Short mmCIF file of C-alpha atoms in Angstrom, two decimals:
data_model
loop_
_atom_site.label_atom_id
_atom_site.label_comp_id
_atom_site.label_asym_id
_atom_site.label_seq_id
_atom_site.Cartn_x
_atom_site.Cartn_y
_atom_site.Cartn_z
CA MET S 1 34.44 -27.39 69.09
CA LEU S 2 37.42 -26.45 70.99
CA ASP S 3 37.31 -23.33 73.16
CA VAL S 4 40.37 -22.74 74.99
CA PRO S 5 40.88 -18.95 75.99
CA GLU S 6 44.27 -19.53 77.63
CA LEU S 7 46.53 -22.36 78.31
CA THR S 8 50.18 -22.24 79.49
CA ILE S 9 52.35 -25.17 79.18
CA HIS S 10 55.66 -24.95 80.96
CA ALA S 11 58.95 -25.73 79.36
CA GLY S 12 60.21 -29.04 80.66
CA GLU S 13 57.03 -30.19 82.35
CA ILE S 14 54.86 -33.25 81.77
CA LEU S 15 51.16 -32.43 81.23
CA ALA S 16 48.36 -34.89 80.98
CA LEU S 17 45.07 -34.18 79.03
CA VAL S 18 42.15 -36.20 80.48
CA GLY S 19 38.50 -36.25 79.66
CA PRO S 20 35.85 -38.24 77.84
CA SER S 21 36.05 -39.20 74.17
CA GLY S 22 35.03 -36.27 72.05
CA ALA S 23 36.09 -33.54 74.52
CA GLY S 24 38.68 -32.20 72.26
CA LYS S 25 41.92 -33.55 73.65
CA SER S 26 43.28 -34.90 70.34
CA THR S 27 42.35 -31.67 68.56
CA LEU S 28 44.27 -29.64 71.08
CA LEU S 29 47.30 -31.95 70.46
CA ARG S 30 47.09 -31.34 66.74
CA LEU S 31 46.87 -27.65 67.21
CA LEU S 32 49.86 -27.68 69.51
CA ASN S 33 51.88 -29.25 66.68
CA PHE S 34 50.54 -26.81 64.08
CA LEU S 35 48.75 -29.55 62.20
CA GLU S 36 45.26 -27.99 62.08
CA PRO S 37 44.27 -24.32 61.53
CA TRP S 38 42.29 -22.43 64.25
CA ASP S 39 39.48 -19.93 63.90
CA SER S 40 40.71 -17.35 66.27
CA GLY S 41 43.46 -16.68 68.82
CA ALA S 42 47.06 -17.46 68.61
CA ILE S 43 49.90 -19.98 69.71
CA THR S 44 52.95 -18.43 71.34
CA CYS S 45 56.30 -20.29 71.60
CA ASP S 46 59.57 -18.75 72.68
CA GLY S 47 57.99 -15.37 72.63
CA GLN S 48 56.85 -15.77 69.04
CA ARG S 49 53.17 -15.42 68.25
CA PHE S 50 51.57 -17.45 65.52
CA ASP S 51 48.13 -16.53 64.29
CA ASN S 52 47.94 -19.54 61.94
CA PRO S 53 50.01 -22.92 61.58
CA ASP S 54 51.65 -21.84 58.33
CA ALA S 55 53.29 -18.90 60.13
CA ALA S 56 55.31 -21.44 62.25
CA PRO S 57 58.78 -21.98 60.76
CA LEU S 58 60.00 -25.31 59.92
CA MET S 59 62.78 -25.03 62.43
CA LEU S 60 60.05 -24.81 65.16
CA ARG S 61 57.99 -27.53 63.71
CA ARG S 62 60.94 -29.86 63.83
CA GLN S 63 61.34 -29.28 67.44
CA ILE S 64 57.88 -30.84 68.16
CA THR S 65 57.10 -34.43 67.44
CA THR S 66 53.71 -36.41 67.77
CA VAL S 67 53.19 -40.06 68.47
CA PHE S 68 49.60 -40.90 67.42
CA GLN S 69 47.45 -43.57 69.06
CA ARG S 70 47.60 -45.65 65.60
CA SER S 71 50.93 -44.75 64.21
CA MET S 72 51.52 -45.93 60.76
CA LEU S 73 54.70 -47.61 59.96
CA LEU S 74 56.38 -47.89 56.58
CA SER S 75 57.32 -50.99 54.64
CA GLY S 76 60.88 -52.00 55.42
CA SER S 77 62.75 -52.75 58.55
CA VAL S 78 62.20 -51.56 61.98
CA ALA S 79 65.46 -49.71 61.98
CA ALA S 80 64.76 -47.99 58.63
CA ASN S 81 61.33 -46.79 60.06
CA VAL S 82 63.13 -45.28 63.13
CA ALA S 83 65.76 -43.71 60.67
CA TYR S 84 63.11 -42.12 58.46
CA GLY S 85 62.80 -38.72 60.13
CA LEU S 86 66.54 -38.36 60.51
CA ARG S 87 66.88 -39.18 56.69
CA LEU S 88 64.49 -36.43 55.83
CA ARG S 89 66.54 -33.99 57.79
CA GLY S 90 69.73 -35.06 55.87
CA ASN S 91 71.31 -37.35 58.41
CA ARG S 92 72.44 -40.28 56.48
CA ASP S 93 74.82 -41.62 59.22
CA SER S 94 72.32 -42.46 61.85
CA ARG S 95 72.87 -46.05 62.63
CA HIS S 96 74.25 -45.61 66.13
CA VAL S 97 71.57 -43.11 67.19
CA VAL S 98 68.86 -45.50 65.71
CA MET S 99 70.14 -48.51 67.59
CA LYS S 100 70.26 -46.52 70.76
CA ALA S 101 66.69 -45.49 70.40
CA LEU S 102 65.56 -49.08 69.71
CA GLU S 103 67.58 -50.26 72.71
CA ARG S 104 65.73 -47.59 74.76
CA VAL S 105 62.42 -49.10 73.77
CA GLY S 106 63.55 -52.59 74.10
CA LEU S 107 63.47 -53.48 70.49
CA LEU S 108 67.19 -53.65 69.44
CA HIS S 109 66.83 -57.33 68.69
CA LEU S 110 64.12 -56.59 66.21
CA ALA S 111 66.08 -53.85 64.30
CA HIS S 112 66.28 -55.83 61.03
CA ALA S 113 62.68 -57.38 61.24
CA PRO S 114 60.05 -56.21 58.80
CA ALA S 115 58.18 -53.51 60.78
CA ARG S 116 54.78 -54.55 59.57
CA THR S 117 55.22 -58.15 61.14
CA LEU S 118 55.32 -56.65 64.71
CA SER S 119 52.71 -56.76 67.18
CA GLY S 120 50.67 -53.70 68.14
CA GLY S 121 52.60 -53.03 71.26
CA GLU S 122 55.82 -53.42 69.27
CA MET S 123 54.62 -51.08 66.60
CA GLN S 124 53.78 -48.39 69.14
CA ARG S 125 57.24 -48.79 70.64
CA VAL S 126 58.82 -48.33 67.09
CA ALA S 127 56.65 -45.11 66.62
CA LEU S 128 57.88 -43.79 70.00
CA ALA S 129 61.55 -44.66 68.98
CA ARG S 130 61.01 -42.84 65.79
CA ALA S 131 60.06 -39.74 67.73
CA VAL S 132 62.79 -40.19 70.50
CA VAL S 133 65.46 -40.45 67.90
CA LEU S 134 64.90 -36.73 66.85
CA GLU S 135 65.42 -35.48 70.38
CA PRO S 136 62.53 -33.15 70.32
CA ARG S 137 62.09 -30.25 72.70
CA VAL S 138 58.41 -30.99 72.84
CA LEU S 139 56.84 -34.58 72.60
CA LEU S 140 53.09 -34.94 72.03
CA LEU S 141 51.50 -38.29 72.71
CA ASP S 142 47.85 -39.14 71.73
CA GLU S 143 46.80 -42.30 73.85
CA PRO S 144 50.30 -43.86 73.40
CA THR S 145 49.32 -46.99 75.45
CA ALA S 146 45.73 -47.54 74.44
CA ASN S 147 44.83 -51.10 74.31
CA LEU S 148 48.29 -52.32 75.10
CA ASP S 149 49.28 -54.98 77.48
CA PRO S 150 51.02 -54.08 80.96
CA ARG S 151 54.56 -54.84 79.56
CA ASN S 152 54.29 -52.43 76.55
CA VAL S 153 52.68 -49.78 78.77
CA GLN S 154 55.45 -50.04 81.30
CA ILE S 155 58.20 -49.82 78.57
CA ILE S 156 56.54 -46.81 76.90
CA GLU S 157 56.06 -44.94 80.26
CA GLN S 158 59.58 -45.57 81.29
CA THR S 159 60.95 -44.35 77.98
CA VAL S 160 58.89 -41.10 78.17
CA ALA S 161 59.89 -40.61 81.74
CA GLU S 162 63.64 -41.04 80.91
CA LEU S 163 63.61 -38.86 77.82
CA HIS S 164 62.04 -36.08 80.03
CA ARG S 165 64.68 -36.57 82.96
CA GLN S 166 67.55 -36.68 80.63
CA HIS S 167 66.70 -33.91 78.16
CA ASP S 168 64.09 -31.83 80.11
CA THR S 169 61.72 -32.60 77.23
CA THR S 170 58.44 -30.88 77.36
CA VAL S 171 55.77 -33.76 77.21
CA VAL S 172 51.95 -33.36 76.58
CA PHE S 173 49.95 -36.60 76.47
CA VAL S 174 46.42 -37.58 76.03
CA THR S 175 45.19 -40.52 78.14
CA HIS S 176 41.92 -42.07 79.39
CA ASN S 177 44.05 -43.87 81.97
CA LEU S 178 43.79 -41.95 85.08
CA PHE S 179 46.40 -44.19 86.80
CA GLN S 180 48.69 -43.33 84.04
CA ALA S 181 48.12 -39.64 84.44
CA ARG S 182 48.98 -39.97 88.17
CA ARG S 183 52.24 -41.96 87.44
CA LEU S 184 53.67 -39.62 84.68
CA ALA S 185 52.22 -36.21 84.88
CA GLU S 186 53.40 -33.18 86.96
CA ARG S 187 50.09 -31.38 86.00
CA VAL S 188 46.77 -32.51 84.77
CA ALA S 189 44.08 -30.77 82.63
CA LEU S 190 40.44 -31.92 82.37
CA LEU S 191 38.55 -31.19 79.05
CA LEU S 192 34.92 -31.31 78.80
CA ASP S 193 32.90 -30.27 75.75
CA GLY S 194 35.97 -28.55 74.24
CA GLN S 195 36.85 -26.51 77.28
CA ILE S 196 39.45 -26.87 80.01
CA VAL S 197 37.43 -27.15 83.27
CA GLU S 198 40.52 -27.51 85.54
CA ILE S 199 44.23 -27.72 85.41
CA ALA S 200 46.23 -28.33 88.44
CA ASP S 201 49.30 -30.07 89.95
CA THR S 202 48.66 -33.81 89.69
CA ALA S 203 48.17 -34.43 93.50
CA ALA S 204 45.83 -31.59 93.68
CA PHE S 205 43.84 -32.55 90.70
CA PHE S 206 43.25 -36.00 92.05
CA ASP S 207 43.03 -35.40 95.68
CA ALA S 208 41.66 -31.94 96.02
CA PRO S 209 39.93 -30.77 92.86
CA HIS S 210 38.29 -27.33 93.00
CA ASP S 211 35.60 -28.01 90.27
CA PRO S 212 32.82 -30.51 91.08
CA ARG S 213 32.96 -31.88 87.59
CA THR S 214 36.68 -32.76 88.13
CA ALA S 215 35.78 -34.37 91.34
CA ALA S 216 33.13 -36.48 89.66
CA PHE S 217 35.38 -37.28 86.80
CA VAL S 218 38.01 -38.58 89.03
CA ARG S 219 35.45 -40.64 90.93
CA GLY S 220 34.51 -42.26 87.68
CA ASP S 221 31.13 -40.69 87.53
CA MET S 222 29.39 -39.62 84.27
CA VAL S 223 30.09 -35.98 83.63
CA TRP S 224 29.32 -35.75 79.85
#
């Protein structure tokens, strides 16, 4: 059960959500994208309050994009997968931006390859390109590099950092990799048993945590 009385996400920041499995990180991410209903409370965005996900207008939903840990690709080419979201929005002349997105994730040479023949790391990079090509205001990432080799991890992290730098994109990502949280995030939040135990600037979170459970988690101790 997720119980978050208050959470402020600053526009243009990169926020990492860390914590053990089952702590509620992925659920929180789905709520932020209006993919699941909540029992009480509200989500406020741009001064608008939404008491349930159905109240969020399509225009707002289109500004928020999620890349899941196991993103499903459609049959067809890599380029067709990246162009899918654009086609849904009526953009039929998308070849240039699709190729640019594929170049950004290092997969331009596989643009015409069948998407389902790619490796796991390449598939995740296609999923990221499919999100990046939409130029979202908010990018949500659920364990985007889980079980990937260092090269794919590096490319994905560089792509996310570049998108943030160039477009001031707000990024919220879930990770079990504390080194990744240190590298990418400006702030880090620890979730335990559905609650946010501590949220702080990255340096303070790792080097001078206030809550003893945060200190234990950072040390690698069992806290759940």
